[in-house]
Coordinates of C-alpha atoms in Angstrom, one line a residue:
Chain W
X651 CA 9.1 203.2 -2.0
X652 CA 9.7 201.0 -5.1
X653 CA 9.5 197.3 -4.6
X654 CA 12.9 196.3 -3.5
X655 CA 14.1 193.0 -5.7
X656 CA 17.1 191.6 -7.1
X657 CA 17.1 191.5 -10.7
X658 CA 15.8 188.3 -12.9
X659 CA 18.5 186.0 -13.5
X660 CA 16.5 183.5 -15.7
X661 CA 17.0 184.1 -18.9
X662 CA 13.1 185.8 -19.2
X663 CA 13.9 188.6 -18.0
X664 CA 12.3 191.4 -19.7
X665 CA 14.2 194.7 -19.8
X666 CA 13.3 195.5 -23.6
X667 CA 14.6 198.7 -23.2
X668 CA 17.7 197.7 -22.7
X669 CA 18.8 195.7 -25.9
X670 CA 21.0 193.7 -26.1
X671 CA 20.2 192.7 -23.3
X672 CA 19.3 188.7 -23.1
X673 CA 15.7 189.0 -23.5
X674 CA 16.5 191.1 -27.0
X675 CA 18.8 188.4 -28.1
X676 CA 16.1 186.3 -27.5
X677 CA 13.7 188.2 -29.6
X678 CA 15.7 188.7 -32.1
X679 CA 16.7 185.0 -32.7
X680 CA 15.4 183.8 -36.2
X681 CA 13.4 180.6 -36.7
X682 CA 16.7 178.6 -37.9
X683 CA 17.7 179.2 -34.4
X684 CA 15.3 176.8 -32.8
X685 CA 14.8 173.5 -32.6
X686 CA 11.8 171.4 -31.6
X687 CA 12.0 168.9 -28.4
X688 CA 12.0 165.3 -29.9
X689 CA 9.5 163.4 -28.3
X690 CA 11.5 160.1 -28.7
X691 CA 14.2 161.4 -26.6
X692 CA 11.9 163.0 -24.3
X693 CA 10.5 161.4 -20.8
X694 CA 7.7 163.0 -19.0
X695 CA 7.2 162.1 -15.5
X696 CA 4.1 162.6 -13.7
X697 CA 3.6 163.1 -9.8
X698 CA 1.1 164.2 -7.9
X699 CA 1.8 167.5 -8.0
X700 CA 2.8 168.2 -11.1
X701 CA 4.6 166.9 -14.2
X702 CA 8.6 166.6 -15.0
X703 CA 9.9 166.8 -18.5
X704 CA 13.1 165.6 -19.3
X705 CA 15.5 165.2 -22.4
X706 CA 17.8 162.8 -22.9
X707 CA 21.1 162.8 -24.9
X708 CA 21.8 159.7 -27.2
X709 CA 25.3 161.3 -28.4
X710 CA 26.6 160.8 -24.6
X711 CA 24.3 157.8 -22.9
X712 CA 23.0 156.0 -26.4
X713 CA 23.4 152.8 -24.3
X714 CA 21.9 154.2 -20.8
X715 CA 19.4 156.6 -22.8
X716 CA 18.3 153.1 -24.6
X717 CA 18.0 151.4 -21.1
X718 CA 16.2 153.7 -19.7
X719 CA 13.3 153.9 -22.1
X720 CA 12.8 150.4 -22.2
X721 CA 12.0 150.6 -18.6
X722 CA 10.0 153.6 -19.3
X723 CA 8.2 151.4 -21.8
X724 CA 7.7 148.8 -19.7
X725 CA 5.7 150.6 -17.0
X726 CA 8.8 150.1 -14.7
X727 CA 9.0 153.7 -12.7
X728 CA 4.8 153.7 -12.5
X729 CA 3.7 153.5 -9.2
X730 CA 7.6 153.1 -7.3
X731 CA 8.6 157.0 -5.6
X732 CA 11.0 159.3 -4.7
X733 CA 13.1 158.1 -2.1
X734 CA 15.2 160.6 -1.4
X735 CA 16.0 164.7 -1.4
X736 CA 19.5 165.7 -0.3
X737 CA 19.9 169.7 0.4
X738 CA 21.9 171.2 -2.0
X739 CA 22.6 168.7 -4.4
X740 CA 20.0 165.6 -5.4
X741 CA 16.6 164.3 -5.9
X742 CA 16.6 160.8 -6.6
X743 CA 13.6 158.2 -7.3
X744 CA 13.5 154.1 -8.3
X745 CA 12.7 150.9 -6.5
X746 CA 12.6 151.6 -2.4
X747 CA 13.2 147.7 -2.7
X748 CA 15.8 148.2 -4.6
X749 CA 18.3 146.4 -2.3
X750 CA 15.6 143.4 -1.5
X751 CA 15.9 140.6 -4.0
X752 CA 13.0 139.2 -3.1
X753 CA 10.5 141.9 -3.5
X754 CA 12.1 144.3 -5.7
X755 CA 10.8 145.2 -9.2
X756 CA 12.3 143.4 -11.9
X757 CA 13.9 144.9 -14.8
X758 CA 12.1 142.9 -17.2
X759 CA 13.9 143.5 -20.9
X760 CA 16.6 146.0 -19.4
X761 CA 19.8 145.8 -18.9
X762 CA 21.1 145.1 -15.6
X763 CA 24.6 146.5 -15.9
X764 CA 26.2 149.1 -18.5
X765 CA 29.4 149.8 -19.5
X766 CA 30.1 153.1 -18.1
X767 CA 29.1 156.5 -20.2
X768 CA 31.0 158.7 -18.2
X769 CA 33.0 160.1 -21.0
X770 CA 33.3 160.3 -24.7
X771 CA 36.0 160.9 -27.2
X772 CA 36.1 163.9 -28.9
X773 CA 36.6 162.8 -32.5
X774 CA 33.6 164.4 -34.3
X775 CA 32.2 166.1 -31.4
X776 CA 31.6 169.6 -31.8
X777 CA 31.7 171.6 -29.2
X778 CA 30.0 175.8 -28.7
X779 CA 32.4 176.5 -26.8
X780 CA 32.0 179.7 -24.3
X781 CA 35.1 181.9 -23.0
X782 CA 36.5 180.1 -19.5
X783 CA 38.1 179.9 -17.6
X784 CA 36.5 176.3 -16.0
X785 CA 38.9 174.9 -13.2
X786 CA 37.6 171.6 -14.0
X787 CA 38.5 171.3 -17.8
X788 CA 40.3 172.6 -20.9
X789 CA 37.4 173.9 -22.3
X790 CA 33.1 174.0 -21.5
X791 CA 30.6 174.9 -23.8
X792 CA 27.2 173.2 -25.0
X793 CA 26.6 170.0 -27.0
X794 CA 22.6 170.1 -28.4
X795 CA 21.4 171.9 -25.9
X796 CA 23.6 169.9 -23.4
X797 CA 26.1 171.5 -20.7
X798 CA 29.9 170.0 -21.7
X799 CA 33.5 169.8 -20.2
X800 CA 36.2 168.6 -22.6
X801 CA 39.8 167.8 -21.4
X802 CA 42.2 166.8 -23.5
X803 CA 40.5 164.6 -25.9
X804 CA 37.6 163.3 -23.7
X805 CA 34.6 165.2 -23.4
X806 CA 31.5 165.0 -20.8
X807 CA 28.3 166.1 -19.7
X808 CA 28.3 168.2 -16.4
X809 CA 26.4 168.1 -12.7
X810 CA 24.9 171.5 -14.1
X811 CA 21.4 172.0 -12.0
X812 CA 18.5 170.3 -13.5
X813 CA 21.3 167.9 -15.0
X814 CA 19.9 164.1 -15.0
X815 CA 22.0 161.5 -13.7
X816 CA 21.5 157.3 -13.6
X817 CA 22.6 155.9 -9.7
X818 CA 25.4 153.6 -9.2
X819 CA 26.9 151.3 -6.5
X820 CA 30.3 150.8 -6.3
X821 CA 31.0 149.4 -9.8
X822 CA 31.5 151.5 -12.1
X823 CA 28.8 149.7 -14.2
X824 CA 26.2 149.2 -11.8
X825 CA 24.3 152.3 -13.2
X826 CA 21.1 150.6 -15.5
X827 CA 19.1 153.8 -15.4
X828 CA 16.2 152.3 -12.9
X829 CA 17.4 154.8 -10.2
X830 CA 18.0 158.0 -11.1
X831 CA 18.5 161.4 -9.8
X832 CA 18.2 165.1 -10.4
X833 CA 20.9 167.9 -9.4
X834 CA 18.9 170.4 -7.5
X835 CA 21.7 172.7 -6.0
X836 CA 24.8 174.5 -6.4
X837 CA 26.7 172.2 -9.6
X838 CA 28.7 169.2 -7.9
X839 CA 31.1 168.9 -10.5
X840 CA 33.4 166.7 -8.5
X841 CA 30.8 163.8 -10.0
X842 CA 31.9 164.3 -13.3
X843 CA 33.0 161.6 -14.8
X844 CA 32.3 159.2 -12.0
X845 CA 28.9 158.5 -13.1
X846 CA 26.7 158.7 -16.3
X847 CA 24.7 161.5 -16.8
X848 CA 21.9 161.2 -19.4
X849 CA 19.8 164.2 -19.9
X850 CA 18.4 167.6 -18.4
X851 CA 15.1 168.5 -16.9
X852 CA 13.7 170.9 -19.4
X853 CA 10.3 171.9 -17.6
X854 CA 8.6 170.9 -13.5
X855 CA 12.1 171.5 -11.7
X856 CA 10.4 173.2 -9.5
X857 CA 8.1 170.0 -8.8
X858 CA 11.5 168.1 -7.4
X859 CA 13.3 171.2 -5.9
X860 CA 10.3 172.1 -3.5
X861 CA 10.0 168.9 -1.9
X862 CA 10.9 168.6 1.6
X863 CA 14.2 167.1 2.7
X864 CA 15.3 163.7 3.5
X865 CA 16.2 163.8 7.5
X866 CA 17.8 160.0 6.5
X867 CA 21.6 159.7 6.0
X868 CA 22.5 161.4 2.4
X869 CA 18.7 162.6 2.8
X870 CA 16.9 159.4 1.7
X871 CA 13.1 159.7 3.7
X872 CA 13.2 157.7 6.7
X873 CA 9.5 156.3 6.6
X874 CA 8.0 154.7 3.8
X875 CA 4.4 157.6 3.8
X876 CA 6.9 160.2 3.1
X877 CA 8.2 158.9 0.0
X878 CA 6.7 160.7 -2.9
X879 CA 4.8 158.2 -5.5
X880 CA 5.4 158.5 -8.8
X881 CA 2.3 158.2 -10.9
X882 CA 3.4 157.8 -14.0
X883 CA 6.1 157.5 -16.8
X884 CA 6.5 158.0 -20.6
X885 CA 8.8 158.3 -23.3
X886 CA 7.4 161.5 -25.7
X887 CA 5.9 159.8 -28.6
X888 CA 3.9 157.6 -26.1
X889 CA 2.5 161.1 -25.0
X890 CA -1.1 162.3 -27.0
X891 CA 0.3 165.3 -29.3
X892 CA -2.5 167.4 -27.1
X893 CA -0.6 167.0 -23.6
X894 CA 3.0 167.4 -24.7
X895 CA 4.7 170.3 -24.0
X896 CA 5.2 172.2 -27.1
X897 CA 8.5 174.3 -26.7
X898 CA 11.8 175.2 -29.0
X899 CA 15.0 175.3 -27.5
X900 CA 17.4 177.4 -29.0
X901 CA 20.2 175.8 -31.0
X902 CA 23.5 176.0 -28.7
X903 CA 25.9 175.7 -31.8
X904 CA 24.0 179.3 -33.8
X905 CA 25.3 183.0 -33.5
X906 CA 21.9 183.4 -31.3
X907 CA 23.0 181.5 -28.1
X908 CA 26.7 182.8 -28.9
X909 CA 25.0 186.0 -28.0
X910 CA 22.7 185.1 -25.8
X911 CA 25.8 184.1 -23.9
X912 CA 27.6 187.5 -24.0
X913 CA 24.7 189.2 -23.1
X914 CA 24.4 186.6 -19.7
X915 CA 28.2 187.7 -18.8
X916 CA 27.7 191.4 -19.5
X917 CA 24.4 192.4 -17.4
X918 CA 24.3 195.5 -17.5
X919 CA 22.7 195.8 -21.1
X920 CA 19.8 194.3 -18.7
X921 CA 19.2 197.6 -16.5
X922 CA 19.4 197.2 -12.5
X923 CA 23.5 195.8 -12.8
X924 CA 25.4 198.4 -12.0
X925 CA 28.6 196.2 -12.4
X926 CA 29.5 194.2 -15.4
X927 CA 30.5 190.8 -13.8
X928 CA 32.5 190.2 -17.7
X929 CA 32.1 186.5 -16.8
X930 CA 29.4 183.8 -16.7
X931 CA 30.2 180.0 -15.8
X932 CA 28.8 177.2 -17.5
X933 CA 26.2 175.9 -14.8
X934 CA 24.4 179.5 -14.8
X935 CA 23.4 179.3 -18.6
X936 CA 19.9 178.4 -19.1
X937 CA 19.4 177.2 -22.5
X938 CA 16.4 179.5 -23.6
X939 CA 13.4 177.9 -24.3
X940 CA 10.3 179.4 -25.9
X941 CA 6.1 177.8 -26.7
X942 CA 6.1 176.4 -30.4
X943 CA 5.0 178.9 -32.9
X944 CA 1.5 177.7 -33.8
X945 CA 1.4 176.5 -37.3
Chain A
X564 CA 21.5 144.9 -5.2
X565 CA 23.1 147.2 -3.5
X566 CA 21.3 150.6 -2.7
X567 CA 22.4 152.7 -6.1
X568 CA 23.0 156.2 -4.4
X569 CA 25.7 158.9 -5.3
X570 CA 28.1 159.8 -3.5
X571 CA 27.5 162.1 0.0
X572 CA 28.5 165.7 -1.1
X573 CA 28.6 167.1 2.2
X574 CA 30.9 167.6 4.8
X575 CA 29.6 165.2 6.7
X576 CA 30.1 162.3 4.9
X577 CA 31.7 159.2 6.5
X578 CA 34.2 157.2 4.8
X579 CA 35.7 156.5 8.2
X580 CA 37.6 153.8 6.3
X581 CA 39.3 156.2 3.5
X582 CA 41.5 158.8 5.3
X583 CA 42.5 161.4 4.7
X584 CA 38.6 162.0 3.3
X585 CA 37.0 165.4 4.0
X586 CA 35.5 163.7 7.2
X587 CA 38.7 162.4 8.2
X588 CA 39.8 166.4 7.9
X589 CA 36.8 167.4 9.9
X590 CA 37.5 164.6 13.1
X591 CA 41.5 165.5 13.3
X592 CA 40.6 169.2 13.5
X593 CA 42.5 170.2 17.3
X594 CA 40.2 172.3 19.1
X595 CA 42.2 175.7 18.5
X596 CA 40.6 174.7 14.3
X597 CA 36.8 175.5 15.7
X598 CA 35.2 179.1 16.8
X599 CA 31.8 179.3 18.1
X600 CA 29.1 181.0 16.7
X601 CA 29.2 184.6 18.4
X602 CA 25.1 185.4 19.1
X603 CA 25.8 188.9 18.3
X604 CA 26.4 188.6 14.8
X605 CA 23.1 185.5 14.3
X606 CA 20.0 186.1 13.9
X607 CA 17.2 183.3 14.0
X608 CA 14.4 183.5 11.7
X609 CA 10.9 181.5 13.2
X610 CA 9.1 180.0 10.4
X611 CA 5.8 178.0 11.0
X612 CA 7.3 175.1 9.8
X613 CA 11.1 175.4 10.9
X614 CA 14.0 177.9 12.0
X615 CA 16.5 179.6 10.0
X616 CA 19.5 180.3 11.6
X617 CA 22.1 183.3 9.8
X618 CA 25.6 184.3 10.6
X619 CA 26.3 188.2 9.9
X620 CA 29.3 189.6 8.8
X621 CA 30.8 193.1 10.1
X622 CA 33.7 192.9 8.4
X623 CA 32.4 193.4 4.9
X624 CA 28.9 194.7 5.9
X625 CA 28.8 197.1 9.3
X626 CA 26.2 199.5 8.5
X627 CA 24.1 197.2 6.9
X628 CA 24.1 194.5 9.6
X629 CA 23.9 197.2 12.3
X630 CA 20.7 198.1 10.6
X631 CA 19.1 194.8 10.1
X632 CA 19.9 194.3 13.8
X633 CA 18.3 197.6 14.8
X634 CA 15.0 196.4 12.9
X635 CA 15.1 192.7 14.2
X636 CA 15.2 194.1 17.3
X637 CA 12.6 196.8 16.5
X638 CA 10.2 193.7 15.8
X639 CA 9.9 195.0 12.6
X640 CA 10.0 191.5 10.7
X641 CA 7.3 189.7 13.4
X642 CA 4.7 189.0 11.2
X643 CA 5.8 190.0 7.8
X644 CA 6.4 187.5 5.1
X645 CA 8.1 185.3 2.7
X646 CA 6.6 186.9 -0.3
X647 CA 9.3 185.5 -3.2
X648 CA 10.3 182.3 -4.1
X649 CA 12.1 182.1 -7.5
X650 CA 13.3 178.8 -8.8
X651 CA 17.1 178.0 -9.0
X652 CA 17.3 181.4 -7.6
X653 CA 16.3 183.3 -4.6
X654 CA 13.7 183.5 -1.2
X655 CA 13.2 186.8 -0.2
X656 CA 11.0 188.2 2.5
X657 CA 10.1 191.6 4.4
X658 CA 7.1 193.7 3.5
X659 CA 4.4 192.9 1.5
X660 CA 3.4 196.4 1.4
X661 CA 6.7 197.9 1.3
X662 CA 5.0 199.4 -2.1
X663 CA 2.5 201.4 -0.1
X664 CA 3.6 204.2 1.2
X665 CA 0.6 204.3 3.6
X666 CA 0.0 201.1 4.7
X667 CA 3.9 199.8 4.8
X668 CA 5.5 198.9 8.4
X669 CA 7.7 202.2 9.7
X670 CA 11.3 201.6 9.9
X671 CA 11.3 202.9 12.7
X672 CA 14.9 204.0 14.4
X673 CA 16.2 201.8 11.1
X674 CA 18.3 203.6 8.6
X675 CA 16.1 203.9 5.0
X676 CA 19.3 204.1 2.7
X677 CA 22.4 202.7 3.2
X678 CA 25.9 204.0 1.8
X679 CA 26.5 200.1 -0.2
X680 CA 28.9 198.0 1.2
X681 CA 28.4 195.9 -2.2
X682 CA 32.7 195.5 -2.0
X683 CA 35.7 196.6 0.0
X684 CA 39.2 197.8 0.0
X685 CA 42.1 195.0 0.6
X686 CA 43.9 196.5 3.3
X687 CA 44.5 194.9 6.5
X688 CA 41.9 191.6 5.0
X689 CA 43.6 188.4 5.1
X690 CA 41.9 185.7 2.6
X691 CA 42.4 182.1 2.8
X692 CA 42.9 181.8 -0.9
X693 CA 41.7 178.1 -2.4
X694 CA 43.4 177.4 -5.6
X695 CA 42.2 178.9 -8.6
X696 CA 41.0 179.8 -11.6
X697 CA 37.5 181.9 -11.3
X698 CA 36.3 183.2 -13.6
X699 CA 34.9 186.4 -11.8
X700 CA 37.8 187.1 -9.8
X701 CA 41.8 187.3 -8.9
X702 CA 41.8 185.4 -6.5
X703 CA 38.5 183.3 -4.1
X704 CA 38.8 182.1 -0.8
X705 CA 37.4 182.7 2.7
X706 CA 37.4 185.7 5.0
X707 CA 35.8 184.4 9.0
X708 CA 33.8 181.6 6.9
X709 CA 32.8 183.4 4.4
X710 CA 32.8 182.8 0.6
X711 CA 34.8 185.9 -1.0
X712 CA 36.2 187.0 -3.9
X713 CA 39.2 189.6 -4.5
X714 CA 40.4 191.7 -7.9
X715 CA 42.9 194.1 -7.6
X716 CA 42.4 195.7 -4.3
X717 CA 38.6 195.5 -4.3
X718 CA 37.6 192.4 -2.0
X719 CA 33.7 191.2 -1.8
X720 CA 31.8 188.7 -0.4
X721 CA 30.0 186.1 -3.3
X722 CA 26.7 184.9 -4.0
X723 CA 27.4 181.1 -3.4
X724 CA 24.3 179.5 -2.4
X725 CA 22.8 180.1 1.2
X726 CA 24.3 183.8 0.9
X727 CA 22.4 186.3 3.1
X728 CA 21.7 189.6 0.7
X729 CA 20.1 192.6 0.8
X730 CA 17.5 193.8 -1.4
X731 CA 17.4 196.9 -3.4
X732 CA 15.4 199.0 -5.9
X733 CA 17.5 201.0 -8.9
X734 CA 19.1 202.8 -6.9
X735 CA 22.8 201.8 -5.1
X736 CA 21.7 203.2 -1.7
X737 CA 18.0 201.7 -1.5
X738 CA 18.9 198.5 0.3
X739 CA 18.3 199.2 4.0
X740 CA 18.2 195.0 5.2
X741 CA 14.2 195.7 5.5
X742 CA 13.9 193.3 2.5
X743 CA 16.4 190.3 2.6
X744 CA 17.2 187.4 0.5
X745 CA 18.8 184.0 0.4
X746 CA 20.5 182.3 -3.0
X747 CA 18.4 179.0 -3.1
X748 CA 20.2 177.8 -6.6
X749 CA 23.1 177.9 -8.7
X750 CA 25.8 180.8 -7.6
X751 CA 24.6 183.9 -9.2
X752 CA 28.0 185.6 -9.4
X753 CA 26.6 188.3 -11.6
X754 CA 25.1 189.4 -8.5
X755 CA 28.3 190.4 -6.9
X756 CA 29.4 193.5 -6.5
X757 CA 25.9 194.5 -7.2
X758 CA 24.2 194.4 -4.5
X759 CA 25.1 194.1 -0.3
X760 CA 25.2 191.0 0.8
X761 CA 25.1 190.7 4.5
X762 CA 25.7 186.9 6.3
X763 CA 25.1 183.0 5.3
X764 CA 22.9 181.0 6.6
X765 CA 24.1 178.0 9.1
X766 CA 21.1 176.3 9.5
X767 CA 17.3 175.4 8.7
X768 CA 18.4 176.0 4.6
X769 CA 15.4 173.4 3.8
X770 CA 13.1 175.5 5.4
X771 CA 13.7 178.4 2.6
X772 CA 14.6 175.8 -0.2
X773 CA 11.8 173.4 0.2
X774 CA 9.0 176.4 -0.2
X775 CA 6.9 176.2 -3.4
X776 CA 8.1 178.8 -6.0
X777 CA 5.9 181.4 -6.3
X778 CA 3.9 181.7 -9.8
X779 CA 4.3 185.5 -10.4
X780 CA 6.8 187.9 -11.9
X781 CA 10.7 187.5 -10.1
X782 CA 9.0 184.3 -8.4
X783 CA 6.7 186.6 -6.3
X784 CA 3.6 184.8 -4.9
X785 CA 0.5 186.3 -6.7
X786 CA -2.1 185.8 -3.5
X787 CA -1.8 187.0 0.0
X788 CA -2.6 183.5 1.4
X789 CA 0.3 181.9 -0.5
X790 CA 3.0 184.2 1.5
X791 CA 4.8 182.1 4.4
X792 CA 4.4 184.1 7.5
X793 CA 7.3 184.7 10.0
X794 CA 6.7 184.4 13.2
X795 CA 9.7 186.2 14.6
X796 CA 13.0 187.3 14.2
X797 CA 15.6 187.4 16.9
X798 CA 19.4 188.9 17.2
X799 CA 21.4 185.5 18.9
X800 CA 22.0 187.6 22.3
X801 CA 17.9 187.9 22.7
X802 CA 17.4 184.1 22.3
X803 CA 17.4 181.9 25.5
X804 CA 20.6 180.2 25.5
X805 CA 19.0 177.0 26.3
X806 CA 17.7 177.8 22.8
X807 CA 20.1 178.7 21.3
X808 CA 22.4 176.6 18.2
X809 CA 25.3 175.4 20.1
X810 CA 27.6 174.5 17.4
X811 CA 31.2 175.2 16.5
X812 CA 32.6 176.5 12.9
X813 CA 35.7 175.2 11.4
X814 CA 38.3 178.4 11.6
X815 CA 38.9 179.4 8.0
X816 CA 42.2 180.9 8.1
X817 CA 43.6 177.6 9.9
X818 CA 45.7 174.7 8.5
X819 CA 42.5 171.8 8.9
X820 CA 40.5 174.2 6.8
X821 CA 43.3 174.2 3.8
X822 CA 43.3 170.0 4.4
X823 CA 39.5 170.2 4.6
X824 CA 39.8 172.1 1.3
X825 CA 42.1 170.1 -0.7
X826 CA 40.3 166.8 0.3
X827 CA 37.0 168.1 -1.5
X828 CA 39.1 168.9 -4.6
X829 CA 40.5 165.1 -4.4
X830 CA 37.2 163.0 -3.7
X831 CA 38.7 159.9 -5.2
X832 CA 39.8 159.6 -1.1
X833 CA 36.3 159.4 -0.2
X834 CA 36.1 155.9 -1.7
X835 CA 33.1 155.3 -4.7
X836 CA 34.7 158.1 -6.5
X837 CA 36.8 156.8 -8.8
X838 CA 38.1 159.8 -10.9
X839 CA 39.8 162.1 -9.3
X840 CA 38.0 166.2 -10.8
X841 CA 41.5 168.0 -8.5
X842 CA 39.6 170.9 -8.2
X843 CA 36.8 172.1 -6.5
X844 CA 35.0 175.7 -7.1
X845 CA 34.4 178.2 -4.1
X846 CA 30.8 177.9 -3.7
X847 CA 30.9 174.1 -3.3
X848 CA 33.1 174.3 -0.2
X849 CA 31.1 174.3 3.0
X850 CA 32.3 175.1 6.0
X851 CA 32.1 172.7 8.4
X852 CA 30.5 173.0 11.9
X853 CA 30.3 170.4 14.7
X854 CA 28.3 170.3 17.4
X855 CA 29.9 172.4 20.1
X856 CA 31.9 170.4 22.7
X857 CA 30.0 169.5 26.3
X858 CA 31.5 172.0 29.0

């Protein structure tokens, strides 16, 4: 009896057999399709367990992304925890003292409030644009690497999985980036637009998606030794060259990831499918990432 | 400060304050808006560290549920494994050995192929359409609580996540229900049509999602030790009733569930919200349940 699986949705699947399949388009993109992570927008976050790597966007946060690494900088998120995993939809760490004025952290050189960065204008912005339709927009597609929703003439980032998002209370610009969360289920795209998103976990999802569950109200851990610590925070270029992790992504505005994208909505190039779903929404595209080329 | 969270996702939120909110929905559902789960059609999973609970579906899957019945109630998944855990993907389980033609557990009265109930004809099915667009489909909505999907006059259930599916080899007819998955991540929608998918699961989905992703190929664990064991698997009617999962399911097909529906589309009635998405995709709707009412 074979081994009885469902077929590999990431976009590693092998079946190079079966060109084009994605793994082929994969192959086959050129150098000028890659790009190298930028440590300066990069943030690496440490647990016990393992390490989380996360880009950030300054085209759709600049102000929260700039918030954010100054408390990075300033050892802020170093020794405070995860406080809280909802099923199906967030992991989200900060200050568990967060609402005592007393004996919370202070934010030292940050920003306390920010004007909201829920949404952009489109003027300039340049959109890869895949085929929709997307009941929550005119129009998705990818932004530098970044899932996007446009509407009109606003534009956003999405609740994609692994999409990073900065907390907020009831004001709209109570969001300061010292509580932020992680999407780790199906995309809640009803939060577009109601809060800033600022980045994407590129590597360690698996780190925040395998904790275990908040039995709190929206799944925040109800005793203080369940909280996960958080050893340690940096920004990229604070990182020794040695222990960063040394991937492309591939370019979301080149013919490569225009196929790459076909090939994800038309499986059965990839062997196993029987049935071409002729489709693939936004959330389900992995931007394909691959190790450096040594020099 | 206040406590920066996001917004609750689920059902269950309370904006008691906010009517007509999804929980508002949920509370002025008459009792004739609620079914109970039918034991016949649930199976219960024992895990060392929690229970998964599954509703099965003979309406879109009758040979393939009769035949995961006839092995749960063969014993034949008592001491098998979870041997598969693939990030933002899928846990799977059933033999280890299922490779080994020598050493694999007999099926015993269980079918070993299956004529594939991957889709089905439209005739006679009522959907509870949700408004569109999908990308994948006609028309989505919900058949008896479940997530499904219609084009033309082929109907099929969807790979939203906590689906119930079916493992298979290359072939159509190789998935027999002796190897079983759940969708732990992002809908995989390419999956439809391409594979059986057999029930949902209705409670315990942190015992699957929390489990450390396995390190090999597909998210397979590469050492026997790393495998979760299951304990035992039950049909609903073989469980104690004192043991049972008392709760009720909100009727798909009734008015409350097209309220319920529309509130999750329009959030901005659930208070902190303050844009208003008007739409919500099919595999973000969960069906509510309730705690079934005291005799």
């Amino acid at each position: 009896m074979k081994r009885l699986t469902i077929a590999f949705a990431a976009a590693l699947a092998a079946f190079a057999d079966a060109p084009p399949g994605t793994q082929a388009v994969i192959d086959a993109a050129g150098a000028g399709e890659w790009r190298r992570l930028d440590p300066e927008t990069t943030i690496y976050m440490e647990l016990p367990h393992g390490r989380v790597v996360m880009e950030l966007t300054t085209l759709f946060a600049p102000a929260t992304v700039g918030n954010i690494k100054r408390l990075v900088r300033q050892g802020y998120f170093d020794g405070l925890s995860i406080n809280r995993v909802q099923e199906n939809y967030v992991v989200q760490w900060g200050d568990a003292d967060g609402d005592n004025a007393t004996t919370r952290r202070p934010l030292g050189r940050a920003a306390a409030t920010i004007t909201p960065e829920f949404e952009k204008g489109t003027a300039g912005l340049s959109i890869a644009a895949i085929p929709g339709p997307d009941g929550f927009a005119d129009t998705v597609g990818f932004v530098n690497g970044f899932a996007v929703a446009r509407k009109g003439e606003r534009a956003w980032l999405t609740h994609c999985y692994g999409a990073l998002g900065v907390g907020r209370g009831d004001t709209a610009d109570s969001g300061n980036g010292s509580e932020l969360y992680v999407v780790i289920g199906h995309a809640p795209r009803h939060l577009d637009r109601n809060i800033t998103l600022a980045g994407r976990v590129i590597a360690g999802m698996e780190h925040l998606t395998s904790l275990p569950r908040g039995t709190g109200p929206l799944g925040f851990y109800e005793k203080a030794g369940e909280r996960v610590p958080i050893t340690r925070v940096r920004v990229g270029s604070d990182v020794p060259v040695t222990e960063r992790l040394d991937i492309e992504i591939m370019r979301t505005e080149g013919d490569a990831f225009r196929r790459f994208v076909d090939a994800r909505a038309h499986r059965t190039h990839d062997g196993w499918f029987l049935k071409d779903a002729g489709f693939i929404d936004l959330c389900n595209i992995r931007v394909p990432q691959r190790p450096a080329p040594k020099p």
